Amino acid sequence: ILNVEQSPQSLHVQEGDSTNFTCSFPSSNFYALHWYRWETAKSPEALFVMTLNGDEKKKGRISATLNTKEGYSYLYIKGSQPEDSATYLCAFNTGTASKLTFGTGTRLQVTL
Amino acid sequence: IAGITQAPTSQILAAGRRMTLRCTQDMRHNAMYWYRQDLGLGLRLIHYSNTAGTTGKGEVPDGYSVSRANTDDFPLTLASAVPSQTSVYFCASSDSAGPLYNEQFFGPGTRLTVL
């Protein structure tokens, strides 16, 4: 079983703060790293799919970087807003099958 | 509206009963998946299907079965439910099979309680 770890488990920031969290994954047999945003009482929604070492992706105030050689990805949120409150999941694919292994997520709460 | 639907939304079930959770997608995606979500454990893959007619086991397949008779539908069956199968079940689909370069789309979930 592949081990995908996310840290911190939870984070509480003030509106306007910038924040980042980490996803660690096995560096061997890498094919893709996914980031999902999961709001309470909703379904996970994809943010990014990253495949190349050194990849950087951006969507609005959210961006992500990927280091496949050392096995980690960072997700950054610039100027956090209350609507950013959600659990952020990363998931890892080795490419040997259509399987994603998910981390347990980082729960972000942004308050006014 | 394009997407994935799941039924029922929630269900309370007596232990030992048989139950089928339904999942339908209208995006013509090749691959479909069933996950369960449990507190502290995140999303765990139960079964998957790369394309109609094929299925595969995920991380926690015991006690569950699936079929993929066509592209759109991917039902999950609990042959004889046990309390440890109390969970929230999510169906997902992806426009790819094999290496997952494409995102997965998730249904709204089914909350199942086995008493």
Short mmCIF file of C-alpha atoms in Angstrom, two decimals:
data_model
loop_
_atom_site.label_atom_id
_atom_site.label_comp_id
_atom_site.label_asym_id
_atom_site.label_seq_id
_atom_site.Cartn_x
_atom_site.Cartn_y
_atom_site.Cartn_z
CA ILE A 1 0.00 0.00 0.00
CA LEU A 2 1.38 3.36 -1.04
CA ASN A 3 1.82 5.95 1.66
CA VAL A 4 0.63 9.46 0.89
CA GLU A 5 1.02 11.85 3.79
CA GLN A 6 -0.33 15.35 4.17
CA SER A 7 0.64 17.97 6.69
CA PRO A 8 -0.57 19.69 8.67
CA GLN A 9 -3.76 17.78 9.46
CA SER A 10 -5.57 21.04 10.09
CA LEU A 11 -4.89 24.72 9.85
CA HIS A 12 -6.71 27.77 11.10
CA VAL A 13 -5.79 31.14 9.53
CA GLN A 14 -7.16 34.64 9.41
CA GLU A 15 -8.63 36.20 6.29
CA GLY A 16 -5.83 37.65 4.18
CA ASP A 17 -3.15 35.27 5.45
CA SER A 18 -1.22 33.22 2.95
CA THR A 19 -0.76 29.56 3.72
CA ASN A 20 0.72 26.38 2.36
CA PHE A 21 0.53 22.67 2.99
CA THR A 22 2.53 19.63 2.00
CA CYS A 23 1.83 16.33 0.32
CA SER A 24 4.51 13.62 0.52
CA PHE A 25 4.44 10.56 -1.70
CA PRO A 26 6.74 7.74 -2.83
CA SER A 27 9.22 9.09 -5.38
CA SER A 28 9.46 5.84 -7.34
CA ASN A 29 7.05 4.87 -10.14
CA PHE A 30 5.54 8.33 -10.28
CA TYR A 31 2.91 9.14 -12.91
CA ALA A 32 0.65 11.85 -11.55
CA LEU A 33 -0.18 13.84 -8.45
CA HIS A 34 -3.70 15.21 -8.02
CA TRP A 35 -4.97 17.96 -5.73
CA TYR A 36 -8.66 18.13 -4.79
CA ARG A 37 -10.65 20.61 -2.78
CA TRP A 38 -13.44 19.19 -0.63
CA GLU A 39 -15.96 21.51 0.95
CA THR A 40 -18.12 20.26 3.78
CA ALA A 41 -21.30 18.49 2.58
CA LYS A 42 -20.08 18.55 -1.01
CA SER A 43 -17.99 16.27 -3.23
CA PRO A 44 -14.27 16.58 -3.91
CA GLU A 45 -13.46 18.79 -6.89
CA ALA A 46 -10.19 18.68 -8.81
CA LEU A 47 -7.80 21.60 -8.52
CA PHE A 48 -4.72 20.33 -10.32
CA VAL A 49 -3.25 17.25 -11.95
CA MET A 50 0.54 17.43 -12.07
CA THR A 51 2.77 15.07 -13.95
CA LEU A 52 6.22 16.63 -14.52
CA ASN A 53 8.99 17.29 -12.02
CA GLY A 54 9.17 21.03 -11.45
CA ASP A 55 5.57 21.57 -12.56
CA GLU A 56 3.88 24.67 -11.22
CA LYS A 57 0.17 25.17 -11.66
CA LYS A 58 -2.04 28.09 -10.72
CA LYS A 59 -5.76 28.71 -10.42
CA GLY A 60 -6.63 32.14 -9.10
CA ARG A 61 -5.06 32.53 -5.65
CA ILE A 62 -4.19 28.83 -5.41
CA SER A 63 -1.00 27.37 -6.80
CA ALA A 64 0.91 24.11 -6.51
CA THR A 65 4.43 22.87 -7.12
CA LEU A 66 5.75 19.38 -7.68
CA ASN A 67 9.06 17.70 -6.88
CA THR A 68 8.94 14.09 -8.05
CA LYS A 69 12.60 13.36 -7.25
CA GLU A 70 12.14 13.98 -3.54
CA GLY A 71 8.45 13.05 -3.46
CA TYR A 72 6.57 16.13 -2.37
CA SER A 73 4.11 18.74 -3.58
CA TYR A 74 3.17 22.05 -2.01
CA LEU A 75 -0.19 23.77 -2.28
CA TYR A 76 -0.19 27.52 -1.68
CA ILE A 77 -3.13 29.82 -1.04
CA LYS A 78 -2.42 33.53 -1.28
CA GLY A 79 -4.61 35.92 0.71
CA SER A 80 -6.94 33.29 2.16
CA GLN A 81 -10.66 34.01 2.12
CA PRO A 82 -13.44 32.35 4.16
CA GLU A 83 -14.64 30.58 0.99
CA ASP A 84 -11.27 28.79 0.87
CA SER A 85 -12.29 26.85 3.96
CA ALA A 86 -12.27 23.20 2.93
CA THR A 87 -10.27 20.02 3.16
CA TYR A 88 -7.51 19.81 0.57
CA LEU A 89 -6.65 16.31 -0.60
CA CYS A 90 -3.73 15.10 -2.59
CA ALA A 91 -3.70 11.78 -4.41
CA PHE A 92 -0.94 9.79 -6.07
CA ASN A 93 -0.98 7.55 -9.13
CA THR A 94 1.77 5.13 -10.09
CA GLY A 95 0.31 4.51 -13.52
CA THR A 96 0.19 0.75 -13.13
CA ALA A 97 -3.58 0.89 -12.92
CA SER A 98 -6.34 3.45 -12.78
CA LYS A 99 -5.89 3.90 -9.07
CA LEU A 100 -5.45 6.99 -6.96
CA THR A 101 -4.13 6.69 -3.41
CA PHE A 102 -5.41 9.60 -1.36
CA GLY A 103 -3.87 11.32 1.61
CA THR A 104 -6.08 12.07 4.59
CA GLY A 105 -6.17 15.76 3.75
CA THR A 106 -5.42 19.13 5.30
CA ARG A 107 -8.46 20.81 6.76
CA LEU A 108 -8.26 24.60 6.34
CA GLN A 109 -10.46 27.01 8.21
CA VAL A 110 -10.30 30.71 7.32
CA THR A 111 -11.95 33.15 9.67
CA LEU A 112 -12.69 36.85 9.40
CA ILE B 1 -26.84 18.69 -16.31
CA ALA B 2 -23.76 16.58 -16.99
CA GLY B 3 -22.21 14.77 -14.08
CA ILE B 4 -22.50 11.80 -11.77
CA THR B 5 -25.59 10.82 -9.83
CA GLN B 6 -25.77 8.42 -6.93
CA ALA B 7 -28.74 6.77 -5.29
CA PRO B 8 -29.88 6.57 -2.63
CA THR B 9 -28.68 9.73 -0.88
CA SER B 10 -28.75 7.90 2.41
CA GLN B 11 -29.86 4.54 3.73
CA ILE B 12 -30.18 2.75 7.03
CA LEU B 13 -29.79 -0.98 6.61
CA ALA B 14 -30.07 -3.97 8.91
CA ALA B 15 -26.98 -6.15 9.15
CA GLY B 16 -27.15 -9.14 6.86
CA ARG B 17 -29.26 -7.42 4.23
CA ARG B 18 -28.20 -7.03 0.63
CA MET B 19 -27.85 -3.50 -0.75
CA THR B 20 -26.93 -2.00 -4.11
CA LEU B 21 -25.67 1.55 -4.38
CA ARG B 22 -26.28 3.02 -7.79
CA CYS B 23 -23.98 5.29 -9.77
CA THR B 24 -24.63 6.77 -13.20
CA GLN B 25 -22.51 9.20 -15.22
CA ASP B 26 -23.41 10.96 -18.46
CA MET B 27 -19.95 12.20 -19.43
CA ARG B 28 -19.07 9.03 -21.39
CA HIS B 29 -16.03 8.55 -19.19
CA ASN B 30 -14.16 5.28 -19.59
CA ALA B 31 -13.11 4.78 -15.99
CA MET B 32 -15.29 4.65 -12.89
CA TYR B 33 -14.49 4.16 -9.21
CA TRP B 34 -16.05 3.50 -5.84
CA TYR B 35 -14.54 4.96 -2.67
CA ARG B 36 -15.52 4.90 0.96
CA GLN B 37 -14.81 7.79 3.27
CA ASP B 38 -14.23 7.14 6.94
CA LEU B 39 -13.15 9.59 9.60
CA GLY B 40 -9.38 9.73 9.90
CA LEU B 41 -8.83 7.39 6.97
CA GLY B 42 -9.66 9.59 4.03
CA LEU B 43 -10.92 8.20 0.74
CA ARG B 44 -10.14 4.53 0.13
CA LEU B 45 -10.70 2.80 -3.19
CA ILE B 46 -13.07 -0.18 -3.09
CA HIS B 47 -13.31 -1.21 -6.75
CA TYR B 48 -12.67 0.39 -10.09
CA SER B 49 -13.43 -0.17 -13.75
CA ASN B 50 -11.17 0.96 -16.59
CA THR B 51 -13.83 0.42 -19.22
CA ALA B 52 -17.20 -1.26 -19.71
CA GLY B 53 -16.91 -5.00 -19.13
CA THR B 54 -13.84 -4.84 -16.86
CA THR B 55 -13.44 -4.33 -13.12
CA GLY B 56 -10.59 -4.37 -10.64
CA LYS B 57 -10.06 -4.50 -6.90
CA GLY B 58 -8.97 -1.48 -4.93
CA GLU B 59 -7.55 -1.14 -1.45
CA VAL B 60 -10.62 -2.39 0.50
CA PRO B 61 -12.67 -4.71 -1.79
CA ASP B 62 -13.79 -7.36 0.71
CA GLY B 63 -17.56 -7.53 1.19
CA TYR B 64 -18.26 -5.55 -1.97
CA SER B 65 -18.85 -6.43 -5.60
CA VAL B 66 -19.28 -4.33 -8.74
CA SER B 67 -20.30 -4.76 -12.34
CA ARG B 68 -19.87 -2.60 -15.42
CA ALA B 69 -22.36 -3.71 -18.02
CA ASN B 70 -22.22 -0.39 -19.90
CA THR B 71 -20.29 2.88 -19.91
CA ASP B 72 -22.72 4.87 -17.81
CA ASP B 73 -23.54 2.65 -14.83
CA PHE B 74 -21.35 1.23 -12.08
CA PRO B 75 -23.38 -0.29 -9.23
CA LEU B 76 -21.78 -1.34 -5.95
CA THR B 77 -23.34 -4.29 -4.10
CA LEU B 78 -22.99 -5.28 -0.49
CA ALA B 79 -24.06 -8.92 -0.46
CA SER B 80 -24.55 -9.15 3.31
CA ALA B 81 -24.02 -5.83 5.04
CA VAL B 82 -22.03 -5.59 8.29
CA PRO B 83 -21.76 -2.63 10.68
CA SER B 84 -18.15 -1.96 9.61
CA GLN B 85 -19.52 -1.02 6.20
CA THR B 86 -21.16 2.04 7.72
CA SER B 87 -19.57 4.85 5.74
CA VAL B 88 -20.06 7.50 3.10
CA TYR B 89 -19.64 6.06 -0.38
CA PHE B 90 -18.48 8.15 -3.32
CA CYS B 91 -18.61 7.16 -6.95
CA ALA B 92 -16.21 8.87 -9.35
CA SER B 93 -15.35 8.80 -13.03
CA SER B 94 -12.41 9.80 -15.19
CA ASP B 95 -11.90 10.27 -18.91
CA SER B 96 -8.93 7.94 -18.93
CA ALA B 97 -7.84 4.51 -17.93
CA GLY B 98 -4.35 3.53 -16.87
CA PRO B 99 -2.07 6.43 -15.87
CA LEU B 100 -4.32 9.05 -14.36
CA TYR B 101 -3.43 12.23 -16.20
CA ASN B 102 -7.03 13.38 -16.05
CA GLU B 103 -8.97 14.49 -13.02
CA GLN B 104 -11.65 12.42 -11.37
CA PHE B 105 -15.21 13.72 -11.06
CA PHE B 106 -17.11 12.73 -7.93
CA GLY B 107 -20.75 12.07 -7.27
CA PRO B 108 -22.61 13.54 -4.28
CA GLY B 109 -22.13 10.47 -2.09
CA THR B 110 -24.35 7.93 -0.35
CA ARG B 111 -24.41 7.82 3.42
CA LEU B 112 -24.94 4.22 4.52
CA THR B 113 -25.58 3.11 8.09
CA VAL B 114 -25.59 -0.61 8.90
CA LEU B 115 -27.17 -1.50 12.22
#
